[in-house]
Tab-separated table of C-alpha atoms and ligand atoms in Angstrom:
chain	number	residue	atom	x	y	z
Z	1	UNK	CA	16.471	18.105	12.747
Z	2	UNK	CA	13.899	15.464	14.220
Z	3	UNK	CA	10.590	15.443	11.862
Z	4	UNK	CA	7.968	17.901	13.306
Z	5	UNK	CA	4.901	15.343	14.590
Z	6	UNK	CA	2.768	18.067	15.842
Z	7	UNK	CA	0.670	19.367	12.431
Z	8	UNK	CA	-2.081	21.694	12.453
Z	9	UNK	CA	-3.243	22.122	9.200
Z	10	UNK	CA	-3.410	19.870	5.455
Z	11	UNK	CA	-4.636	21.314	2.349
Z	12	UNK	CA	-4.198	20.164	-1.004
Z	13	UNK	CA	-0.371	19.021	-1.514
Z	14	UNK	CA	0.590	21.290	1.740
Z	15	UNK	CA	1.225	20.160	5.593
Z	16	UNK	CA	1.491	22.924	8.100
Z	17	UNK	CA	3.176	21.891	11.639
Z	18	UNK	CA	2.377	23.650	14.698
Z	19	UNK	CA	5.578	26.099	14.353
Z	20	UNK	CA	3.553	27.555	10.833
Z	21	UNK	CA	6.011	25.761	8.620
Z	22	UNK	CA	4.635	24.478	5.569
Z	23	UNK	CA	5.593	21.045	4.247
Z	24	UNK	CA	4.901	19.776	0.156
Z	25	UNK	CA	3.625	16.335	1.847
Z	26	UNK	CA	4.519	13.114	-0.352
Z	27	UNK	CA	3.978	11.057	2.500
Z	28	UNK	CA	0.099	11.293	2.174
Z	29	UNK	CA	-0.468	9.420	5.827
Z	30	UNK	CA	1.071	6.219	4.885
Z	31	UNK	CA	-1.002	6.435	1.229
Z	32	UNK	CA	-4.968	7.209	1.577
Z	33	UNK	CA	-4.189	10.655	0.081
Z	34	UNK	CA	-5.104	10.489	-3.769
Z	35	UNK	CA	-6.775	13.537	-4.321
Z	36	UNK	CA	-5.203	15.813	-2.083
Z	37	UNK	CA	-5.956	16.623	1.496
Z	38	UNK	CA	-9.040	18.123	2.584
Z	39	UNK	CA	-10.479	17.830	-0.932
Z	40	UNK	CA	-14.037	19.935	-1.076
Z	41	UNK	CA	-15.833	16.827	-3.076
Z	42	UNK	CA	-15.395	14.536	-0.868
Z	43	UNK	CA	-15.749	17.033	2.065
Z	44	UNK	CA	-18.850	17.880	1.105
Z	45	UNK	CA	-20.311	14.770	0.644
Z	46	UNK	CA	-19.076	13.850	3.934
Z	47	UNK	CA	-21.208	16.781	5.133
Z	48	UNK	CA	-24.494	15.736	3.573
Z	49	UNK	CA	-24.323	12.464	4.721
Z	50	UNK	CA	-23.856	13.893	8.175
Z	51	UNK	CA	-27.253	16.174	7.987
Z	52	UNK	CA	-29.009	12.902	7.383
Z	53	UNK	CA	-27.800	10.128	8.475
Z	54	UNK	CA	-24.999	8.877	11.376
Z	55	UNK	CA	-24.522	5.273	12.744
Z	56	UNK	CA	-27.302	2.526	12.800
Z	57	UNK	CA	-25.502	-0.408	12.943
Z	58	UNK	CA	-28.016	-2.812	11.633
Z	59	UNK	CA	-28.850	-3.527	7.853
Z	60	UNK	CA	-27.068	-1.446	5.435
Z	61	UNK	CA	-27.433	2.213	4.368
Z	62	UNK	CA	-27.857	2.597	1.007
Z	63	UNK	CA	-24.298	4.305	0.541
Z	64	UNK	CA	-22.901	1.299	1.569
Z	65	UNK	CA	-24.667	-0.417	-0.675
Z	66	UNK	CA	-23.821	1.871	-3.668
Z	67	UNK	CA	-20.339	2.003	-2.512
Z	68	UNK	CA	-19.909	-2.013	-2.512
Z	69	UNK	CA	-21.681	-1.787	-6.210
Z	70	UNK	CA	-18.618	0.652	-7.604
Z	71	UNK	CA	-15.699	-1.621	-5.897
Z	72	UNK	CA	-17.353	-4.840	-7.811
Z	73	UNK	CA	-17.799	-2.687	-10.793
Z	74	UNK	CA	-14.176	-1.806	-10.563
Z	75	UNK	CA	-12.213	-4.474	-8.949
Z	76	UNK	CA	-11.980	-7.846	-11.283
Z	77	UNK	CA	-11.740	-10.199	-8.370
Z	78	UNK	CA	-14.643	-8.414	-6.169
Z	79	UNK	CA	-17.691	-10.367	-6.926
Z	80	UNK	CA	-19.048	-9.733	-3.019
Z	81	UNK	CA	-17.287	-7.411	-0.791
Z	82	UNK	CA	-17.401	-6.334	3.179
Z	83	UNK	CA	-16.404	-2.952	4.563
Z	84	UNK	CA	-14.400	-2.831	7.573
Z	85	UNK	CA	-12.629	0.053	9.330
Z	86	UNK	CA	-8.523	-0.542	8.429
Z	87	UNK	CA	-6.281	-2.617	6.167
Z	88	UNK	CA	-5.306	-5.194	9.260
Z	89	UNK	CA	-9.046	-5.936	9.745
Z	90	UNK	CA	-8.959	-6.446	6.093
Z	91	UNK	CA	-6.515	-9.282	6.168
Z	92	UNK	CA	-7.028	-10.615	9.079
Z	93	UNK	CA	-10.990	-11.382	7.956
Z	94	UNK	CA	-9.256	-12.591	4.333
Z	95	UNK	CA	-6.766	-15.460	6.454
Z	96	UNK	CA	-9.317	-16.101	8.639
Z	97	UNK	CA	-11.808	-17.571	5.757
Z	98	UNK	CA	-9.238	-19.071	3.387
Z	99	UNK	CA	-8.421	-21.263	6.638
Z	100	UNK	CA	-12.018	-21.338	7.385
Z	101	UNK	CA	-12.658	-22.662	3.366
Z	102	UNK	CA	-9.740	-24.938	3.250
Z	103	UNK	CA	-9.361	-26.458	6.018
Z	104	UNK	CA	-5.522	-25.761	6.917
Z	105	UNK	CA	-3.255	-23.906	8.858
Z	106	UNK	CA	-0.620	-22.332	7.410
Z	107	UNK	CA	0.459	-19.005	5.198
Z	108	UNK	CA	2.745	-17.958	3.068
Z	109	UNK	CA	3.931	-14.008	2.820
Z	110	UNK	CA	7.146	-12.454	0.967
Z	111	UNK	CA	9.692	-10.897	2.987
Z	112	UNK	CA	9.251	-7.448	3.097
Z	113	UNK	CA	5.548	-7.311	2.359
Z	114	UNK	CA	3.455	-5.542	5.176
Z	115	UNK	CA	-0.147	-6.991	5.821
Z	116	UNK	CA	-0.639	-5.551	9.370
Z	117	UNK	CA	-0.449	-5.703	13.007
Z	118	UNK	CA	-1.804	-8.920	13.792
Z	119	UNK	CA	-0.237	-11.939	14.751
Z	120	UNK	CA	-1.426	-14.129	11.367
Z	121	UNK	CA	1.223	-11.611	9.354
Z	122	UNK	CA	3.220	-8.915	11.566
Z	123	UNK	CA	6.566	-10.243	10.763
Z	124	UNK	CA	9.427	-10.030	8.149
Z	125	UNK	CA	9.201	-6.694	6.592
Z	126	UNK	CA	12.171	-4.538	7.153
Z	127	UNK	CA	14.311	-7.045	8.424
Z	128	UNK	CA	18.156	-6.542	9.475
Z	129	UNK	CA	20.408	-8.625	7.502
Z	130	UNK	CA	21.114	-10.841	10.174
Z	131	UNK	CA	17.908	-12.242	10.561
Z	132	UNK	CA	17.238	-12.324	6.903
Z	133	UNK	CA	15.948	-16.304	5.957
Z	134	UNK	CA	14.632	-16.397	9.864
Z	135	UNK	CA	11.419	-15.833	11.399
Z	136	UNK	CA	10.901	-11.851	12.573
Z	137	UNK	CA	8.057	-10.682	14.157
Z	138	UNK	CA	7.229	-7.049	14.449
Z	139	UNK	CA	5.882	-6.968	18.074
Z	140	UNK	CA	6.981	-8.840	21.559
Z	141	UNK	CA	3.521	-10.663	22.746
Z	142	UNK	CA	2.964	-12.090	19.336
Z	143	UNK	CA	1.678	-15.887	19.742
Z	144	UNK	CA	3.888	-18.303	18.733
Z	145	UNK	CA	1.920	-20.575	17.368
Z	146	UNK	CA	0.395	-18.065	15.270
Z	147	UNK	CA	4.019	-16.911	14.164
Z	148	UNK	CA	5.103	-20.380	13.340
Z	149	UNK	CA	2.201	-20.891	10.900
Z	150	UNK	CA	3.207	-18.205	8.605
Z	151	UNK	CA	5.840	-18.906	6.214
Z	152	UNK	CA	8.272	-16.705	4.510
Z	153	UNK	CA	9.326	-16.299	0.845
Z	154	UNK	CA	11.276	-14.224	-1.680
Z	155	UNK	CA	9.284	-12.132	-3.693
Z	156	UNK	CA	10.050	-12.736	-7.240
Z	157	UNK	CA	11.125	-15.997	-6.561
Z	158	UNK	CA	8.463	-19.199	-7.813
Z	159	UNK	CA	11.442	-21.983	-6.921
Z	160	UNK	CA	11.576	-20.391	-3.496
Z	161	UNK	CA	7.529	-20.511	-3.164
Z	162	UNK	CA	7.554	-23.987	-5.454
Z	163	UNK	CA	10.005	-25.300	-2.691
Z	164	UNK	CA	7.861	-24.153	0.168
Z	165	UNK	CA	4.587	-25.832	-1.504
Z	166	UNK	CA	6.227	-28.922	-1.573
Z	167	UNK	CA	7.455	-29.029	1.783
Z	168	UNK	CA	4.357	-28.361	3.544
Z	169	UNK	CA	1.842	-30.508	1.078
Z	170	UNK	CA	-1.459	-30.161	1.691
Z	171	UNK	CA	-1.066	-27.607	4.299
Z	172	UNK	CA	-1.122	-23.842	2.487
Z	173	UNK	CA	-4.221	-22.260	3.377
Z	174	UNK	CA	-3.253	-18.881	1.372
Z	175	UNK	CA	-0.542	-16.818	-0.275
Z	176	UNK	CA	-0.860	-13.310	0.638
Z	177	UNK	CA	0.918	-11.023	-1.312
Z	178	UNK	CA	1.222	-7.014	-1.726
Z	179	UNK	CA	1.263	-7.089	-5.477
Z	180	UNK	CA	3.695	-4.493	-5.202
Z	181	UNK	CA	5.591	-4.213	-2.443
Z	182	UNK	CA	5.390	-0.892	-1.424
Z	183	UNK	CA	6.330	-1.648	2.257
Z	184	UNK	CA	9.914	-1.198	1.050
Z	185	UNK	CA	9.335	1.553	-0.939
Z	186	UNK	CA	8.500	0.020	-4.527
Z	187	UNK	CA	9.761	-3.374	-6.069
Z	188	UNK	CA	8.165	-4.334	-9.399
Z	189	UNK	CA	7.021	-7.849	-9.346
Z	190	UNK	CA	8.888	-9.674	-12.519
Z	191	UNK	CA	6.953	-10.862	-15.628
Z	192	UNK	CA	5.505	-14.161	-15.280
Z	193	UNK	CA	6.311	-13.947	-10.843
Z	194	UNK	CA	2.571	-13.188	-10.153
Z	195	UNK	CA	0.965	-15.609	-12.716
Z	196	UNK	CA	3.215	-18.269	-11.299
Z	197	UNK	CA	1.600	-17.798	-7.874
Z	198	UNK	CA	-1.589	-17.629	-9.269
Z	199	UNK	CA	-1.178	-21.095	-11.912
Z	200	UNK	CA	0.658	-22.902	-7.838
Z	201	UNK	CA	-2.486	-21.534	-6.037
Z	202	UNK	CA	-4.665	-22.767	-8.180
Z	203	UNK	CA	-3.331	-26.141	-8.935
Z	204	UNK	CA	-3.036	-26.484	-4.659
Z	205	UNK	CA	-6.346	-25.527	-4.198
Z	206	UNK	CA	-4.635	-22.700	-2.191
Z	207	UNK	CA	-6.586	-18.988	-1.778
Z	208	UNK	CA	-4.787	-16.354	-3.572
Z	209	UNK	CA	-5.065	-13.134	-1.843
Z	210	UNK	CA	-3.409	-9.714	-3.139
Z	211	UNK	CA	-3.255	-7.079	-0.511
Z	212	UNK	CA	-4.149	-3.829	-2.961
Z	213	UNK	CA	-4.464	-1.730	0.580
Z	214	UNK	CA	-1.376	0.518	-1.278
Z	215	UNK	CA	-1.997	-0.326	-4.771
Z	216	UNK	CA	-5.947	-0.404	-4.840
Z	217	UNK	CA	-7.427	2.868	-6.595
Z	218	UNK	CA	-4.023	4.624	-6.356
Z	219	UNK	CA	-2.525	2.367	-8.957
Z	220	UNK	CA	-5.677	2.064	-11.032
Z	221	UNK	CA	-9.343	1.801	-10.058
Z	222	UNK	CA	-9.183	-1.457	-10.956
Z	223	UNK	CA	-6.330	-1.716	-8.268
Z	224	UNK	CA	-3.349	-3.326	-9.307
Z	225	UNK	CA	-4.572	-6.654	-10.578
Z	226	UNK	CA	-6.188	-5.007	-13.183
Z	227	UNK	CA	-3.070	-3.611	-14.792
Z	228	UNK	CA	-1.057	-7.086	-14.448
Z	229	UNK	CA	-4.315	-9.110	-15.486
Z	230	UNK	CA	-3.868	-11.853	-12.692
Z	231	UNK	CA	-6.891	-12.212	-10.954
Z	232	UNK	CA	-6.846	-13.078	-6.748
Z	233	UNK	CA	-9.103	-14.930	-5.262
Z	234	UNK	CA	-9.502	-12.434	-2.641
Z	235	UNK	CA	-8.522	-8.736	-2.354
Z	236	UNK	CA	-8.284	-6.307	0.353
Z	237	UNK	CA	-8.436	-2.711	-0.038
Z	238	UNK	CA	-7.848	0.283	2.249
Z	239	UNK	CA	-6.481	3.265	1.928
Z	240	UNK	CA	-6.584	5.419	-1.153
Z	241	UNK	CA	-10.294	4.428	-1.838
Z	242	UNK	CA	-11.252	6.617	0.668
Z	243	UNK	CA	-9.034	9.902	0.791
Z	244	UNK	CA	-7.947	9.746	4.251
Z	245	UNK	CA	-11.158	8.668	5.435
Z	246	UNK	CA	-11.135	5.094	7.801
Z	247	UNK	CA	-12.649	2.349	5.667
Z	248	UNK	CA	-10.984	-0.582	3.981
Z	249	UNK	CA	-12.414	-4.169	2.360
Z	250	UNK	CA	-12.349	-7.482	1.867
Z	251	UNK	CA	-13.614	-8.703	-1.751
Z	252	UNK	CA	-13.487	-11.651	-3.465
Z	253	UNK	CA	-15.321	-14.661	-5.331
Z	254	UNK	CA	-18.855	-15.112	-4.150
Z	255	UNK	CA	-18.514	-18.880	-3.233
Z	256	UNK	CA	-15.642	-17.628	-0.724
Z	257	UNK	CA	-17.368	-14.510	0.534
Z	258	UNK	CA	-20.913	-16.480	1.141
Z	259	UNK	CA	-19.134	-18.429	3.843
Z	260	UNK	CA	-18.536	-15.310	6.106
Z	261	UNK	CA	-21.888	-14.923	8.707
Z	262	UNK	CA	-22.713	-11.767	6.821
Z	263	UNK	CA	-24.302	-14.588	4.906
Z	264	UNK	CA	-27.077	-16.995	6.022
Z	265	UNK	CA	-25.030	-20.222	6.708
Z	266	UNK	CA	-21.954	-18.509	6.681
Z	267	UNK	CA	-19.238	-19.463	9.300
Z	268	UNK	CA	-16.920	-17.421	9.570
Z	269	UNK	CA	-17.379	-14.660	11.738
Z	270	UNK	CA	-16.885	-10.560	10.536
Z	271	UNK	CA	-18.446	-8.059	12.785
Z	272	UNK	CA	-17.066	-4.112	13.976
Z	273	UNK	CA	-19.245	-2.005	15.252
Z	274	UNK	CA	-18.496	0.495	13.159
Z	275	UNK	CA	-18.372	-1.459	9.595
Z	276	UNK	CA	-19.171	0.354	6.655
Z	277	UNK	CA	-19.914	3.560	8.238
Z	278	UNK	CA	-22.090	5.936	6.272
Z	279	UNK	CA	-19.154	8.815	6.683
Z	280	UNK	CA	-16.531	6.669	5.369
Z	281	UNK	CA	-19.063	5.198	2.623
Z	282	UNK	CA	-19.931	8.388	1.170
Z	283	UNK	CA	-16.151	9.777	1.658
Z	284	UNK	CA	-15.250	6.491	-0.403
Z	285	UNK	CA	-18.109	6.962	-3.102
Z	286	UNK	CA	-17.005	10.353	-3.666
Z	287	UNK	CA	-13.376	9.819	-3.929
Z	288	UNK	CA	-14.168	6.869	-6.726
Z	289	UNK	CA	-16.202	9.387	-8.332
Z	290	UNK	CA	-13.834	11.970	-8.353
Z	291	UNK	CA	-11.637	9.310	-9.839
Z	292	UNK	CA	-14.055	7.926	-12.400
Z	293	UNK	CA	-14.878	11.936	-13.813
Z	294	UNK	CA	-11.497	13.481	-13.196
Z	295	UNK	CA	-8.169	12.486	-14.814
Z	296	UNK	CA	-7.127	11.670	-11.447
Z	297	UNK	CA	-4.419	8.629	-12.375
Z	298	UNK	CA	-3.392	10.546	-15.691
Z	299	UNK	CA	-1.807	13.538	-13.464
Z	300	UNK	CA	-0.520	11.564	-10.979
Z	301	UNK	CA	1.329	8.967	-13.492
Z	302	UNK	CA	2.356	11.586	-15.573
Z	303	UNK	CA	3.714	13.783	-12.299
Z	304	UNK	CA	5.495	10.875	-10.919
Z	305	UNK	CA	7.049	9.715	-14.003
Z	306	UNK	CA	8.512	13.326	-14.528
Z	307	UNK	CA	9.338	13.100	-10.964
Z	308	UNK	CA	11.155	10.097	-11.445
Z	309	UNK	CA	13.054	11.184	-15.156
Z	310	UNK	CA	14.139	14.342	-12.879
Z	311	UNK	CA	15.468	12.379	-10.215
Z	312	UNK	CA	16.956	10.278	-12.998
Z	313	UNK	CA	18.695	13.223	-14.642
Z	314	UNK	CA	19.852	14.550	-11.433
Z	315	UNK	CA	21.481	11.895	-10.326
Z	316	UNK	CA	23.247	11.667	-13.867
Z	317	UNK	CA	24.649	14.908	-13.779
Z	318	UNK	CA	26.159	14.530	-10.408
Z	319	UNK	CA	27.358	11.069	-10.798
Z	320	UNK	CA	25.736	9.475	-7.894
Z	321	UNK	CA	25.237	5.706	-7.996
Z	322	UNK	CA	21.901	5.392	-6.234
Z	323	UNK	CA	18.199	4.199	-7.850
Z	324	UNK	CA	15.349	5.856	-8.707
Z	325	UNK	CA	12.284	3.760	-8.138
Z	326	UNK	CA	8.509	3.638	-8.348
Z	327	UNK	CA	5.281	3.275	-10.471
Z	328	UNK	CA	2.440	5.781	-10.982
Z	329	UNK	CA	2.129	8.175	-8.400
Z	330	UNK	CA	4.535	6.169	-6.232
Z	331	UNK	CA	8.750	7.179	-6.431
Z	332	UNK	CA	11.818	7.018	-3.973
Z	333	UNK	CA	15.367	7.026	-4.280
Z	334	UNK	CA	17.239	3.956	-2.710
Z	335	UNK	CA	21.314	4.671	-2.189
Z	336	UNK	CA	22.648	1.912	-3.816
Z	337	UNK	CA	23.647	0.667	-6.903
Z	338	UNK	CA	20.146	-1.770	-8.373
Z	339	UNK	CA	18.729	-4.141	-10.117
Z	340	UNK	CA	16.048	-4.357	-7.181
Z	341	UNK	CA	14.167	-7.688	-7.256
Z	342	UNK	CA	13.220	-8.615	-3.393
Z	343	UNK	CA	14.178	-7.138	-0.334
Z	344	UNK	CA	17.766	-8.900	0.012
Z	345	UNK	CA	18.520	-6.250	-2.310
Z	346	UNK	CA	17.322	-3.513	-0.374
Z	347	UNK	CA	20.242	-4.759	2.648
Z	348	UNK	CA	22.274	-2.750	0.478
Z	349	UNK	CA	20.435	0.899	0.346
Z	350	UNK	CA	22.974	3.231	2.591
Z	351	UNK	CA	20.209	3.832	5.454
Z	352	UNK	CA	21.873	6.483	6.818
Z	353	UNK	CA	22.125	8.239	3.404
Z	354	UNK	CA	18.683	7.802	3.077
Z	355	UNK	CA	17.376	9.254	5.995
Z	356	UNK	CA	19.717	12.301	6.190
Z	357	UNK	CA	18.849	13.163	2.937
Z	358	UNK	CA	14.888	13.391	3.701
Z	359	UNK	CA	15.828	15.533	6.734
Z	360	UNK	CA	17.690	17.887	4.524
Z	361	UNK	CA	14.807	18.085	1.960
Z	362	UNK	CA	12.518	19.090	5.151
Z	363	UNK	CA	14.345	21.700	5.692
Z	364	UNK	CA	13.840	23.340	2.457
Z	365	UNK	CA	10.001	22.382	3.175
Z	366	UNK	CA	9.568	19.287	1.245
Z	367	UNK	CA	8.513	16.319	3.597
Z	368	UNK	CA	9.504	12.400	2.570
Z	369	UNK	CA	9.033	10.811	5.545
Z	370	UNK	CA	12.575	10.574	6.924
Z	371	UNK	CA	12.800	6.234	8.023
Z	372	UNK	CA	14.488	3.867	5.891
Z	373	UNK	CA	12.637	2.487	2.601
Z	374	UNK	CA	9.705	4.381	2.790
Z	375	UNK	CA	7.704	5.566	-0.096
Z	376	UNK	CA	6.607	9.158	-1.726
Z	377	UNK	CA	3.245	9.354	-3.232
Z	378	UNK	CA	2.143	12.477	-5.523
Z	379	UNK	CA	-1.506	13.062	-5.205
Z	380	UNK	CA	-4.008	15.039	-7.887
Z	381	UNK	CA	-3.260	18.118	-5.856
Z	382	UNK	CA	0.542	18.098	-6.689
Z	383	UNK	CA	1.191	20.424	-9.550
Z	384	UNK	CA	4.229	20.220	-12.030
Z	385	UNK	CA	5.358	23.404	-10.016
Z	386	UNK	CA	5.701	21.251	-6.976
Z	387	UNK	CA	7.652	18.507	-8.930
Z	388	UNK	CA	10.094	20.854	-9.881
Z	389	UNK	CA	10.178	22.775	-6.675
Z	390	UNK	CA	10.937	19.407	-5.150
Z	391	UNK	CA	13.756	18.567	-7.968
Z	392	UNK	CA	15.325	21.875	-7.219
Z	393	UNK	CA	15.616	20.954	-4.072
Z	394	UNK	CA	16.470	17.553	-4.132
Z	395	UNK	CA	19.418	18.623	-6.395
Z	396	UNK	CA	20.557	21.286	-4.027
Z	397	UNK	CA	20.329	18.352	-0.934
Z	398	UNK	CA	22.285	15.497	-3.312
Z	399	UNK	CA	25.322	18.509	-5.157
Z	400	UNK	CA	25.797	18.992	-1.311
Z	401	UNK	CA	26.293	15.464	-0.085
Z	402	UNK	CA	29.993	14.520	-1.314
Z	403	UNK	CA	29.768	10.815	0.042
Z	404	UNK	CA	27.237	9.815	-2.564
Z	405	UNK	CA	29.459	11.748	-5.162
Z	406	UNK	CA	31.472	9.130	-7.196
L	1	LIG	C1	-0.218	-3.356	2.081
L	1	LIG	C2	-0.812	-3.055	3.422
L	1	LIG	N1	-1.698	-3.907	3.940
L	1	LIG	C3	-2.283	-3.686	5.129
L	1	LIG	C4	-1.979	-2.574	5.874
L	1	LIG	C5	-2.624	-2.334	7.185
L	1	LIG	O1	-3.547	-1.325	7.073
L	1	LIG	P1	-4.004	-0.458	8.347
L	1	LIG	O2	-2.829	0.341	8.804
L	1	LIG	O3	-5.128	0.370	7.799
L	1	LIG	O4	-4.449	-1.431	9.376
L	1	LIG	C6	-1.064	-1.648	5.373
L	1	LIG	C7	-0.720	-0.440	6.134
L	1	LIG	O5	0.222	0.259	5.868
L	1	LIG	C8	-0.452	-1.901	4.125
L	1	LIG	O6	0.467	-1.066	3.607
């Protein structure tokens, strides 16, 4: 059965497609979904702000301005911030002025970290093995030159990125790292891997930037850097802060943030028409709020972590080498045998395995989106009902699957 792509309807934990079936949804659109779709607060607050106000375009509305006050309240690195429309705007704006504030050229990113469409960092994410250690872009019509300044590492490896440092002295604008790779479904950076980058970057005069667009308020509302206690330089953020709605940011140190022309003085150009929209503002405040009132990341960390122990047991009983993965609201199972530290790793998850087995959970009306390596996400609407709906049937899918048997 191909995935249905025509939906109709999302409420709460629930997708309905166009035939009427109903789907318990962990794919959340790729990860905004925190509370739950359609959720009445933020809804409603979306409403209001539509009986007053719509787009201007010049100044700021005051929910922008309240908005950018709760993501430096909450995010240790944001001392400024900007509001932009999506992730790749996001990144592309945080390249853009560590090149513009250093004065070089080149990038580094990890193999199978996802930053993107753009040209800066479109490349190496799910690579096949036999370009593994070469240059991959995502998209024909990327520019070369572009391609050729970004440089690729292992994640969780600081000789690999030490090696790369000294090879191209003098010439690393940024790192640019998803703190978690969730790209690939969910690697767990090693202790010490992230303060290494963070002790090279700062001893190179190199802009740290952690792309939180996954991990920012789903992980924590401090995003993920407030968990692991290394700071960025810069942060973008997308996503989850806003439930579904289209807004994402760049944040950062003031001294870096001053130099975009939001700023008198400020070189380095950021403009979009539609930037910081008062819909996506208030959809944003609201969702934070929800988050700040509600225990939003207690339900979902405990859910997924009984999610995961379930999977864990599962897989137990029926003797099936595979690996259950995740953190917080975040879980997957990868067919293969672990430790997982970077993506070379993940050449060994049985793809085909993988995929079948998220078609067979959609037809007993639980949808994981069915491509290799992607992630699940449990939202504040899931209930432990669905969690154990979903182990029932994930049990019934894996007893019936005699090549993973041992
Ligand atoms: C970590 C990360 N950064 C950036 C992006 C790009 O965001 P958008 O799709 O909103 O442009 C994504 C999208 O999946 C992402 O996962």
């Amino acid at each position: 059965m191909s995935p249905p792509l025509a939906f109709i309807r999302a409420q709460g934990s629930v997708i309905t497609d166009a035939d009427g079936h109903d789907f318990l949804d962990y794919q959340a659109a790729f990860g905004p979904i925190i509370l739950g779709h359609n959720f009445p607060e933020v809804n409603q607050r979306v409403q209001e702000m539509m009986a007053r106000i719509d787009l201007v375009g010049v100044g700021q509305t005051d929910v922008e301005i309240d908005l950018a006050r709760k993501v430096c309240e909450h995010i240790p690195s944001a001392e400024k911030v900007l509001f932009c429309n999506s992730g790749s705007e996001a990144t592309y704006g945080a390249v853009r002025l560590a090149r513009a504030v250093t004065g070089r050229k080149k990038i580094i990113k990890f193999q199978g970290c996802y930053h993107g469409w753009h040209d800066y960092l479109a490349m190496n994410v799910i690579t096949p093995a036999e370009k593994l250690g070469m240059r991959d872009p995502l998209s024909a019509g990327s520019l070369e030159e572009a391609l050729r300044a970004t440089l690729i590492c292992e994640f969780n490896n600081l000789e690999d990125v030490s090696r790369t440092l000294q090879q191209n002295r003098g010439e690393i604008a940024a790192i640019i790292i998803e703190p978690i790779p969730h790209n690939i479904g969910c690697v767990l950076p090693q202790p010490g891997f992230l303060e290494g980058l963070r002790e090279m970057t700062r001893e190179n005069g190199i802009i740290l930037i952690f792309d939180e667009v996954v991990t920012g308020f789903r992980h924590s509302l401090g995003g993920y850097q407030k968990l692991c206690g290394v700071t960025p330089d810069l942060t973008t953020l997308g996503k989850a802060m806003a439930n579904g709605y289209p807004i994402a940011a760049i944040c950062g140190k003031s001294e870096l943030m001053d130099q975009f022309n939001t700023r008198q003085g400020g070189c380095v150009f950021f403009a979009g028409t539609y930037n910081g929209h008062p819909f996506a503002c208030a959809a944003a405040l609201a969702t934070i709020e929800v988050m700040e009132k509600q225990r939003v990341h207690e339900h979902v960390f405990r859910l997924g972590e009984k999610m995961r122990k379930g999977l864990q047991d599962i897989l137990q009983l029926l003797k099936i080498k595979a690996t259950v993965a995740g953190f917080g609201s975040v879980f997957l199972i990868y067919f293969l045998e672990g430790p997982v530290n970077n993506y070379a790793d993940l050449l060994q998850n049985d793809q085909e395995l993988f995929v079948s087995h998220r078609r067979k959970l959609m037809d007993r009306g639980i949808f994981q989106l069915p491509l290799n390596l992607k992630r699940n996400h449990i939202s504040f609407s899931h209930t432990d009902e669905d969690i154990e709906r979903t182990l029932r049937a994930t049990e019934e899918v894996l007893a019936t699957t005699p090549s993973v048997r041992e």
